[in-house]
PDB file of C-alpha atoms in Angstrom:
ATOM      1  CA  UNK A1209      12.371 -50.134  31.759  1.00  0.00           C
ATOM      2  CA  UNK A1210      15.146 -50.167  34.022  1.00  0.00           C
ATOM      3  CA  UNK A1211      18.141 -47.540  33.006  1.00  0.00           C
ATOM      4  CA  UNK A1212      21.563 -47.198  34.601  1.00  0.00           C
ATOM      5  CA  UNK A1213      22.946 -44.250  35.040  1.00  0.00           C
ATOM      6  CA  UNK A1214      26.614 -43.811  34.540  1.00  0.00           C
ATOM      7  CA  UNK A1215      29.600 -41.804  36.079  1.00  0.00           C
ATOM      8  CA  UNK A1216      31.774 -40.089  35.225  1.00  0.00           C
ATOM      9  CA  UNK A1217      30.138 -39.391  31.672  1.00  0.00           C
ATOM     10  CA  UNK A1218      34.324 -39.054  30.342  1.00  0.00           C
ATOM     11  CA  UNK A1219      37.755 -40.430  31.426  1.00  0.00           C
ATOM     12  CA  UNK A1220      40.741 -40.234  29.928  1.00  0.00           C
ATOM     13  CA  UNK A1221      43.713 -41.620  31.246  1.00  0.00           C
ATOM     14  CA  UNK A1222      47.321 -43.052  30.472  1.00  0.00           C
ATOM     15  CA  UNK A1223      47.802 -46.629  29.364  1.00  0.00           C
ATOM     16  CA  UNK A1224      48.685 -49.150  32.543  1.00  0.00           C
ATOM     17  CA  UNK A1225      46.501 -46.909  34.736  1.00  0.00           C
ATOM     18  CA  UNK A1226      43.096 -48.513  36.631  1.00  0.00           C
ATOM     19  CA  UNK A1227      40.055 -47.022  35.336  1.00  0.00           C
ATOM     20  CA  UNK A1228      36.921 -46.789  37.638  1.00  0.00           C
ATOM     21  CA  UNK A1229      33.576 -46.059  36.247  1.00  0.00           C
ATOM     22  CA  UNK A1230      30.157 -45.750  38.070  1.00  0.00           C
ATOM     23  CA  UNK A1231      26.731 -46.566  37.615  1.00  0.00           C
ATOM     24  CA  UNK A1232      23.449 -45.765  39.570  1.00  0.00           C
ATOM     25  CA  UNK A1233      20.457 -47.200  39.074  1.00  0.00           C
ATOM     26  CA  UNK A1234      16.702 -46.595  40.663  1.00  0.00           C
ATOM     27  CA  UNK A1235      14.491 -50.580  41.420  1.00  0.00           C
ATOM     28  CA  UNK A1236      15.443 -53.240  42.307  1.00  0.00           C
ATOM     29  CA  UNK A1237      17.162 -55.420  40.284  1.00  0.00           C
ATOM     30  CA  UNK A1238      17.919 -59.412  39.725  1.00  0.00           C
ATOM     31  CA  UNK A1239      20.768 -58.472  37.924  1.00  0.00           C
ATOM     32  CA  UNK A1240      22.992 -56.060  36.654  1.00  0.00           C
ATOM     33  CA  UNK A1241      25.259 -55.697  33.357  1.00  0.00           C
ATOM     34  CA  UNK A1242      27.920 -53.835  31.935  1.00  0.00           C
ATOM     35  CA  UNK A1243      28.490 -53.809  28.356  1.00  0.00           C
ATOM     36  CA  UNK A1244      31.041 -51.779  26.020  1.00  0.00           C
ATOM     37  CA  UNK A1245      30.777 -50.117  22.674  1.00  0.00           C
ATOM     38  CA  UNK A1246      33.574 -49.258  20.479  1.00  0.00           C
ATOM     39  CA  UNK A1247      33.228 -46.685  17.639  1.00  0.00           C
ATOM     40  CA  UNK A1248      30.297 -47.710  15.450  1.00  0.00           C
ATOM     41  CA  UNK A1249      29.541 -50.998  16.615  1.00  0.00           C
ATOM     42  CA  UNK A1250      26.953 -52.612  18.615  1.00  0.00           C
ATOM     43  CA  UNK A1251      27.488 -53.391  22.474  1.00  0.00           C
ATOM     44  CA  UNK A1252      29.239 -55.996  23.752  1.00  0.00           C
ATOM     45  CA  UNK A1253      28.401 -57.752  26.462  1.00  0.00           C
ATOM     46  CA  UNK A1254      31.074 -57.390  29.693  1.00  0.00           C
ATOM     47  CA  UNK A1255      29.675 -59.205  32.586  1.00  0.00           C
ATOM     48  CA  UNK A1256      27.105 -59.413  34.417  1.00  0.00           C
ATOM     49  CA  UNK A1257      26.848 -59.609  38.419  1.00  0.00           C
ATOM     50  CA  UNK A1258      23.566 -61.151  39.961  1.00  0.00           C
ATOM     51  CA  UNK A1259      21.977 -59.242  42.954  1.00  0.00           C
ATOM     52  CA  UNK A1260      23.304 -61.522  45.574  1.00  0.00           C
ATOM     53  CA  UNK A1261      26.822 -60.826  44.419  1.00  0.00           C
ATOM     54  CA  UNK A1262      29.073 -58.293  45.582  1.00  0.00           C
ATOM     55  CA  UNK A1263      32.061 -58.845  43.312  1.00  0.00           C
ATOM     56  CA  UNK A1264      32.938 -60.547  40.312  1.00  0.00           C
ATOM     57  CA  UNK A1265      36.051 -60.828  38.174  1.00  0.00           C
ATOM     58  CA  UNK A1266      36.465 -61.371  34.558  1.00  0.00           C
ATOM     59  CA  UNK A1267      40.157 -60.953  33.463  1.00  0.00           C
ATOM     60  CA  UNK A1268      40.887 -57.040  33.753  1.00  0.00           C
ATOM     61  CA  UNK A1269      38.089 -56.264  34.725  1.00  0.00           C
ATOM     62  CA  UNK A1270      35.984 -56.072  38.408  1.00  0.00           C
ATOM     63  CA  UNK A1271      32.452 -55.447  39.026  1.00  0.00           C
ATOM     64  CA  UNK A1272      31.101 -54.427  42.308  1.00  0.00           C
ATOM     65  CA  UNK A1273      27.667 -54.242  43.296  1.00  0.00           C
ATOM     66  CA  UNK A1274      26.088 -52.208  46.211  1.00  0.00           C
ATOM     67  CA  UNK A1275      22.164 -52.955  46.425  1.00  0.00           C
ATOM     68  CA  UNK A1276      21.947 -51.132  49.528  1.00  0.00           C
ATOM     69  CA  UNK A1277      23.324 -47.943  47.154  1.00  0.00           C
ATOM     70  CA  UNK A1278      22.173 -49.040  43.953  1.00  0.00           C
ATOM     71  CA  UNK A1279      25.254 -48.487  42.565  1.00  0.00           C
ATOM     72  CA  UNK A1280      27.810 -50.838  40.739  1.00  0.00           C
ATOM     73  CA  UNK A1281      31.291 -50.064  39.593  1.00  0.00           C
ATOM     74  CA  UNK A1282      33.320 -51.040  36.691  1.00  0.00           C
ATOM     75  CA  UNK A1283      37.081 -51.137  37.201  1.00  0.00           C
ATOM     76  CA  UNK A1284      39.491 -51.921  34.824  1.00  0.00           C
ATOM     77  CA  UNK A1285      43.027 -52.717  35.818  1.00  0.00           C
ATOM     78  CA  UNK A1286      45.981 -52.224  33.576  1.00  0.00           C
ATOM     79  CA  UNK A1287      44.841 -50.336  30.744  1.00  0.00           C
ATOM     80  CA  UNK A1288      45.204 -50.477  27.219  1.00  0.00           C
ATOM     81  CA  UNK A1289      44.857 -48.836  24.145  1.00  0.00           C
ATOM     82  CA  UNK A1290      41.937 -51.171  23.194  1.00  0.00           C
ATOM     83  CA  UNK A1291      39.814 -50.628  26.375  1.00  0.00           C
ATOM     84  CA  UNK A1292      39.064 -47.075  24.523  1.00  0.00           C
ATOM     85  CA  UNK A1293      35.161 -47.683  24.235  1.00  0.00           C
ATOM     86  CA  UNK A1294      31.963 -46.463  26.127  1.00  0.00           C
ATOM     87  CA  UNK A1295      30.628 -48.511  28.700  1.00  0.00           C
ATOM     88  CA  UNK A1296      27.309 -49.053  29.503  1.00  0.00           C
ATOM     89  CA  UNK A1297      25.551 -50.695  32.357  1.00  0.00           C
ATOM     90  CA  UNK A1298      21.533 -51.894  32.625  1.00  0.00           C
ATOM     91  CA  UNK A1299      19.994 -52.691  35.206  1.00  0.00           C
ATOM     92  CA  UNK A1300      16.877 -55.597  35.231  1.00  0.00           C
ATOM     93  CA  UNK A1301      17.688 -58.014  32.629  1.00  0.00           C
ATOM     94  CA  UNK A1302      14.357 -57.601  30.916  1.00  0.00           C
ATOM     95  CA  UNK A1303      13.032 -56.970  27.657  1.00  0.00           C
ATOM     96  CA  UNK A1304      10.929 -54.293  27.518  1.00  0.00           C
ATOM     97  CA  UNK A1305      12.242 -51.599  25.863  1.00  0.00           C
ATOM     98  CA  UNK A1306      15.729 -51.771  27.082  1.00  0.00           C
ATOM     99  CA  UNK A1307      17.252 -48.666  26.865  1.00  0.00           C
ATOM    100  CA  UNK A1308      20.901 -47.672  27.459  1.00  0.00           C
ATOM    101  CA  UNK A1309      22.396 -43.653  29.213  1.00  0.00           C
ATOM    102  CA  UNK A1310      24.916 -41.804  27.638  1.00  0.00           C
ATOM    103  CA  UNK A1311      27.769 -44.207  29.194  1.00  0.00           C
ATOM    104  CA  UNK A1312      31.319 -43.427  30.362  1.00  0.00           C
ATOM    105  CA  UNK A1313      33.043 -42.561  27.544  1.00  0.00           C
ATOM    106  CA  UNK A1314      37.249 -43.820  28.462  1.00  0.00           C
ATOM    107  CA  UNK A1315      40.091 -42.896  26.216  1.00  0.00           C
ATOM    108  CA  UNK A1316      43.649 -44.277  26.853  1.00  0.00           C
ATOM    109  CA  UNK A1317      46.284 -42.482  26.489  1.00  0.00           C
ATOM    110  CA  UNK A1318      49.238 -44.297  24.493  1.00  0.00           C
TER     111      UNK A1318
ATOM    112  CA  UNK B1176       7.053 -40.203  19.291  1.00  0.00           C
ATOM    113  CA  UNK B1177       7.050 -44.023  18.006  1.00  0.00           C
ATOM    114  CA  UNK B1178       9.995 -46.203  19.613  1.00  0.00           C
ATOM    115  CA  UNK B1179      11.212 -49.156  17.834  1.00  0.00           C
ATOM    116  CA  UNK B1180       8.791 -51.672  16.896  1.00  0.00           C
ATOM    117  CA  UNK B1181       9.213 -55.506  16.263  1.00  0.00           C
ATOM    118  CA  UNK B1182       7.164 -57.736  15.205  1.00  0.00           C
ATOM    119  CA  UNK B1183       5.772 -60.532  16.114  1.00  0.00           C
ATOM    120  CA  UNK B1184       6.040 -59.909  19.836  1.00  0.00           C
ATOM    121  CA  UNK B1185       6.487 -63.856  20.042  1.00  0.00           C
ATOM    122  CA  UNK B1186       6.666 -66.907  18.058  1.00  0.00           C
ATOM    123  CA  UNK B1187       6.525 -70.299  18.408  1.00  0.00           C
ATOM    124  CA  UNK B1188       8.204 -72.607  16.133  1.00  0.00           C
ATOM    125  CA  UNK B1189       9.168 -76.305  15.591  1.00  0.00           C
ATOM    126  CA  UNK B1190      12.856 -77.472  15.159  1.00  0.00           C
ATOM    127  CA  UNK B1191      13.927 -77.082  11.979  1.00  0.00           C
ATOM    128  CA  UNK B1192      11.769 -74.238  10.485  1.00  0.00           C
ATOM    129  CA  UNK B1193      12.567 -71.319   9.283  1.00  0.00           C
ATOM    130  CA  UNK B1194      11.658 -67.904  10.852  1.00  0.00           C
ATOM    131  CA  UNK B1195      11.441 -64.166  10.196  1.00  0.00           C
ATOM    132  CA  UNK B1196      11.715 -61.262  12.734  1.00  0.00           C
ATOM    133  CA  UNK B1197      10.826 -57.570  11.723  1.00  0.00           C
ATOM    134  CA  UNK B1198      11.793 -54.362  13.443  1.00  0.00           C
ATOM    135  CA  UNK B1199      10.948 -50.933  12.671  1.00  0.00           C
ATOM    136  CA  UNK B1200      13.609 -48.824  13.603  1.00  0.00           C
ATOM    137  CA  UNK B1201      12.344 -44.720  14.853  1.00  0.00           C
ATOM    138  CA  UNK B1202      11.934 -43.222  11.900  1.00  0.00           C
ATOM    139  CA  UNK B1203      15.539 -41.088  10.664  1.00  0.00           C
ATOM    140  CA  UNK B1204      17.918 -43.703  12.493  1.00  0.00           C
ATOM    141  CA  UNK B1205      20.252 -44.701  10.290  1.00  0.00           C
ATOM    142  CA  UNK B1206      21.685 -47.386  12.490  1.00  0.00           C
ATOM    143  CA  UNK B1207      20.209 -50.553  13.557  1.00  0.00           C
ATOM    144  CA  UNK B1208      21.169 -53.118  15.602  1.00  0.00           C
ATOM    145  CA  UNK B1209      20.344 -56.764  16.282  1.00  0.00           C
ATOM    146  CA  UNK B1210      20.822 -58.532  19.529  1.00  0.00           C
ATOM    147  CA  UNK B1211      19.221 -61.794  21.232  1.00  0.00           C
ATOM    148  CA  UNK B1212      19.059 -62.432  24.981  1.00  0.00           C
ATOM    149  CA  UNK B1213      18.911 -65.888  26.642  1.00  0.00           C
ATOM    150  CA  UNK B1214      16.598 -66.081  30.118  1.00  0.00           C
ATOM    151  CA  UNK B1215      19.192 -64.694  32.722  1.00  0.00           C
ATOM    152  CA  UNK B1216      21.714 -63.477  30.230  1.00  0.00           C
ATOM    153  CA  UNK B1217      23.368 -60.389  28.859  1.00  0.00           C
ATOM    154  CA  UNK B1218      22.821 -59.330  25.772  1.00  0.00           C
ATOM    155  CA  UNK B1219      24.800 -61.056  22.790  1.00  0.00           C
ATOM    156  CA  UNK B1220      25.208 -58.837  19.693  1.00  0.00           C
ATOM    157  CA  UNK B1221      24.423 -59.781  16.184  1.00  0.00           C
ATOM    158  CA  UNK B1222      24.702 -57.629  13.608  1.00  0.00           C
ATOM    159  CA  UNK B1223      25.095 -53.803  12.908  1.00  0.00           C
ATOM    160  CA  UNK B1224      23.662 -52.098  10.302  1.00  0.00           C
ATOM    161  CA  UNK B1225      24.898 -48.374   9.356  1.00  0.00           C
ATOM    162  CA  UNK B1226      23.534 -46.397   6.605  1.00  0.00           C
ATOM    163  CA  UNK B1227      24.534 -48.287   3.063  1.00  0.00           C
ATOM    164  CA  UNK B1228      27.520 -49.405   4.471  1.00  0.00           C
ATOM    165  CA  UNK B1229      28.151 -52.642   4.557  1.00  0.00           C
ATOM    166  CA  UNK B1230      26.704 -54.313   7.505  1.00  0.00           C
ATOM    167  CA  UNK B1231      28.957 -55.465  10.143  1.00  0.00           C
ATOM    168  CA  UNK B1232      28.103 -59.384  11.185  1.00  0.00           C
ATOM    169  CA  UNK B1233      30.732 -60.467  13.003  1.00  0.00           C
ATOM    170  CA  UNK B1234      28.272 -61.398  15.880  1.00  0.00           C
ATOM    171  CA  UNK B1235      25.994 -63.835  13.865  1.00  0.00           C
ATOM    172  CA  UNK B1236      26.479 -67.651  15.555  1.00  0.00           C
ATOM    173  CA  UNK B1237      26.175 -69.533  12.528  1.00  0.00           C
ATOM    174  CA  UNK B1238      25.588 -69.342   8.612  1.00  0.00           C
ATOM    175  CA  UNK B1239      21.414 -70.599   9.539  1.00  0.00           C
ATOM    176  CA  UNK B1240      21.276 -66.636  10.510  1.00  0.00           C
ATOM    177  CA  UNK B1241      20.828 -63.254   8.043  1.00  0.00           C
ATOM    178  CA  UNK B1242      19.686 -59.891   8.314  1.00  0.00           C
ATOM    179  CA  UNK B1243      18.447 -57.549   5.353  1.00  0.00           C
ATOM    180  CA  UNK B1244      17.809 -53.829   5.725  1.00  0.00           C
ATOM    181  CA  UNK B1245      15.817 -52.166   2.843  1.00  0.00           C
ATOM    182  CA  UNK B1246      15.489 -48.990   2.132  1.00  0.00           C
ATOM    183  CA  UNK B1247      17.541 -47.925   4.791  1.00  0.00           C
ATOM    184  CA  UNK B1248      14.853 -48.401   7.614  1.00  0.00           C
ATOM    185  CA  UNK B1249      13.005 -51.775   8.102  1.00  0.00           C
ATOM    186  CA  UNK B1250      14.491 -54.872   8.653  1.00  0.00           C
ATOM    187  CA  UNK B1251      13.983 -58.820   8.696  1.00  0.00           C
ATOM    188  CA  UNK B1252      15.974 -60.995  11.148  1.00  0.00           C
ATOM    189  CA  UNK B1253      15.726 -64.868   9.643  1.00  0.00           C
ATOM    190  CA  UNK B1254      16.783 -67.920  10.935  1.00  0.00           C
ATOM    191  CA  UNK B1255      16.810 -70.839   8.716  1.00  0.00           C
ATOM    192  CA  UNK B1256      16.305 -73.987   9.946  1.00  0.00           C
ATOM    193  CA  UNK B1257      15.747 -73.632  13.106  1.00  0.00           C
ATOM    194  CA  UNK B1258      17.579 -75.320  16.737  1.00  0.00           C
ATOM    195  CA  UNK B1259      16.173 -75.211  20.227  1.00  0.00           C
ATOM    196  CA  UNK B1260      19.345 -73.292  21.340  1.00  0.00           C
ATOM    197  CA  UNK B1261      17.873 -70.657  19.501  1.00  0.00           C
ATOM    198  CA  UNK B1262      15.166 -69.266  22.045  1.00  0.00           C
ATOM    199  CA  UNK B1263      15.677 -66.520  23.055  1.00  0.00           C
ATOM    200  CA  UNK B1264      14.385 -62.899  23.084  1.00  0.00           C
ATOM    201  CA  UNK B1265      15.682 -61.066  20.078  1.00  0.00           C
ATOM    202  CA  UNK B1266      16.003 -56.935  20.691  1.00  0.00           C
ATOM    203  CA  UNK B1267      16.310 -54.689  17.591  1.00  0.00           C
ATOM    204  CA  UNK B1268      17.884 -51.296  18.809  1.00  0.00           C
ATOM    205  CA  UNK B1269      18.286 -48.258  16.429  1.00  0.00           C
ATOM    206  CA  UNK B1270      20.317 -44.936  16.725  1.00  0.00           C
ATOM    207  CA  UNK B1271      20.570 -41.600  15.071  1.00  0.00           C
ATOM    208  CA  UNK B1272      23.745 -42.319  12.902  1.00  0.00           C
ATOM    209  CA  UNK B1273      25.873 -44.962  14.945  1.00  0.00           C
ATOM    210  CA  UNK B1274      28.824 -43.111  13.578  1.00  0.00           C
ATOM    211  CA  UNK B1275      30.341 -43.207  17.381  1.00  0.00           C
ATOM    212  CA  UNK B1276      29.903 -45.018  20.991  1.00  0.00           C
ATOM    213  CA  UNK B1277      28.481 -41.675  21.833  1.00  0.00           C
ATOM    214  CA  UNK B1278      25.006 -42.520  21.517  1.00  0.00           C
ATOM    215  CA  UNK B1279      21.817 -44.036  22.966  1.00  0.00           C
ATOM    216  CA  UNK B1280      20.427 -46.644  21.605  1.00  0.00           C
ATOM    217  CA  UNK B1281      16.855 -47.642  21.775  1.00  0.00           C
ATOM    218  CA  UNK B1282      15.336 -51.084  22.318  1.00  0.00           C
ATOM    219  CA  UNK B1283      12.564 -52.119  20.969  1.00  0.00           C
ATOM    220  CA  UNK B1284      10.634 -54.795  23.026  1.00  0.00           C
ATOM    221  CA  UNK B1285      11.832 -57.957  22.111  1.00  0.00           C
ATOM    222  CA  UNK B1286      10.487 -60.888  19.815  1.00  0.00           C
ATOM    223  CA  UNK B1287      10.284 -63.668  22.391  1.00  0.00           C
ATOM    224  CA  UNK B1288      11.223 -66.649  20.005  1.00  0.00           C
ATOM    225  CA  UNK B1289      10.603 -70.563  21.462  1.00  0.00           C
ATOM    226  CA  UNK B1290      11.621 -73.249  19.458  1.00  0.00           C
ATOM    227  CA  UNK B1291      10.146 -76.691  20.220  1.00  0.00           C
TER     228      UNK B1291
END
C-alpha cells in the first residue's frame, strides 16, 4: 500500500498565520489526498488533487502537487483555532490496506 | 502480527436488501473506525468507535446505516435496505486507544460492496 510521508511531524503557530505542511511519497500515484483528524475522531477527508494537477483550492486551504518530486504540500492560509488537528496525506487511492504516517501534528496559537 | 480483517472481501447485493459487513480490528485496539470510499474518491468517515464510550456517528448518511461493536473488538457494519448509491468500498481502520490525532491507524482491506 501506498503511504505518505509527512513533514514537519509538529507545527505550532499563532492564529492568522499560513501553515505549510509536507508530504513525500514513493510510486506513482493517480491521486493524492489529504485528510485531517481532530482529537479522537476519525479522518476527515480534505481534498484530493489528481496526478495531472498541480494546484487545487478548497476555501483556506491549497494543495500542490510535484510528481516529478513526489511531494505535495498542504497550506493553510489564515489560521484558526479550529484548524488544530493532524493532517494526513495518502497517496494511491486504493484499498488495500490503506495505511496512514504519523501526520503533521498543527496547533494554533490563540 | 494479524492486521485488520473484514469480511466478506466483496458482496453483491440487489436494491433494497439488507447487508452486513464485519471487521476484526488487531487484537488490543480499542478504537475502530468505519469509512467507505467511492471509485476515485477520498475517504468519507462513518463512525468512530472508542472503548465503551459512546460511539461517535456523526458521519453515517442516513438512518438505513448502524454499526455495533461487542465486546469491545469485533464489529458489524449494516445497511438496511439497500440503494445503488451505496457501492462503494467500505475500510474498517483500528488504533491503539484513539484517545488523540496522534496515532496510526490501520486499514483493513476493504469490503468492495455493489449494489444492483
Amino acid at each position: 500500500s501506498q503511504q505518505g510521508e509527512e513533514d514537519p511531524q509538529a507545527l505550532s503557530i499563532q492564529e492568522g498565520e499560513n501553515a505549510t505542511m509536507n508530504c513525500s511519497y514513493k510510486t506513482s500515484i493517480n491521486n493524492l489526498q489529504w485528510y485531517r483528524q481532530n482529537s479522537g475522531r476519525g479522518l476527515v477527508h480534505l481534498i484530493l488533487i489528481r496526478s495531472n494537477e498541480r494546484e487545487k483550492h478548497s476555501g483556506r486551504l491549497r494543495v500542490t502537487l510535484d510528481t516529478s518530486k513526489k511531494s505535495s504540500s498542504l497550506l493553510i492560509t489564515a489560521s484558526r483555532a479550529a484548524d488544530t488537528a493532524s493532517y494526513f496525506c495518502e497517496s494511491g487511492g486504493g484499498a488495500d490496506g490503506l495505511t496512514f504516517g504519523k501526520g503533521t501534528h498543527l496547533i494554533i496559537q490563540p | 502480527g494479524a492486521g485488520v480483517s473484514q469480511s466478506p472481501s466483496n458482496k453483491v447485493t440487489e436494491k433494497g436488501k439488507d447487508v452486513e459487513l464485519r471487521c476484526d480490528p488487531i487484537s488490543g485496539h480499542t478504537a475502530l473506525y468505519w469509512y467507505r470510499q467511492s471509485l476515485g474518491q477520498g475517504l468519507e468517515f462513518l463512525i468512530y468507535f472508542q472503548g465503551n464510550s459512546a460511539p461517535d456517528k456523526s458521519g453515517l448518511p442516513s438512518d438505513r446505516f448502524s454499526a455495533e461493536r461487542t465486546g469491545g473488538s469485533v464489529s458489524t457494519l449494516t445497511i438496511q435496505r439497500t440503494q445503488q448509491e451505496d457501492s462503494a468500498v467500505y475500510l474498517c481502520a483500528s488504533s491503539l486507544s484513539g484517545g488523540t490525532a496522534w496515532e496510526t491507524q490501520y486499514f483493513g482491506p476493504g469490503t468492495r460492496l455493489l449494489v444492483l
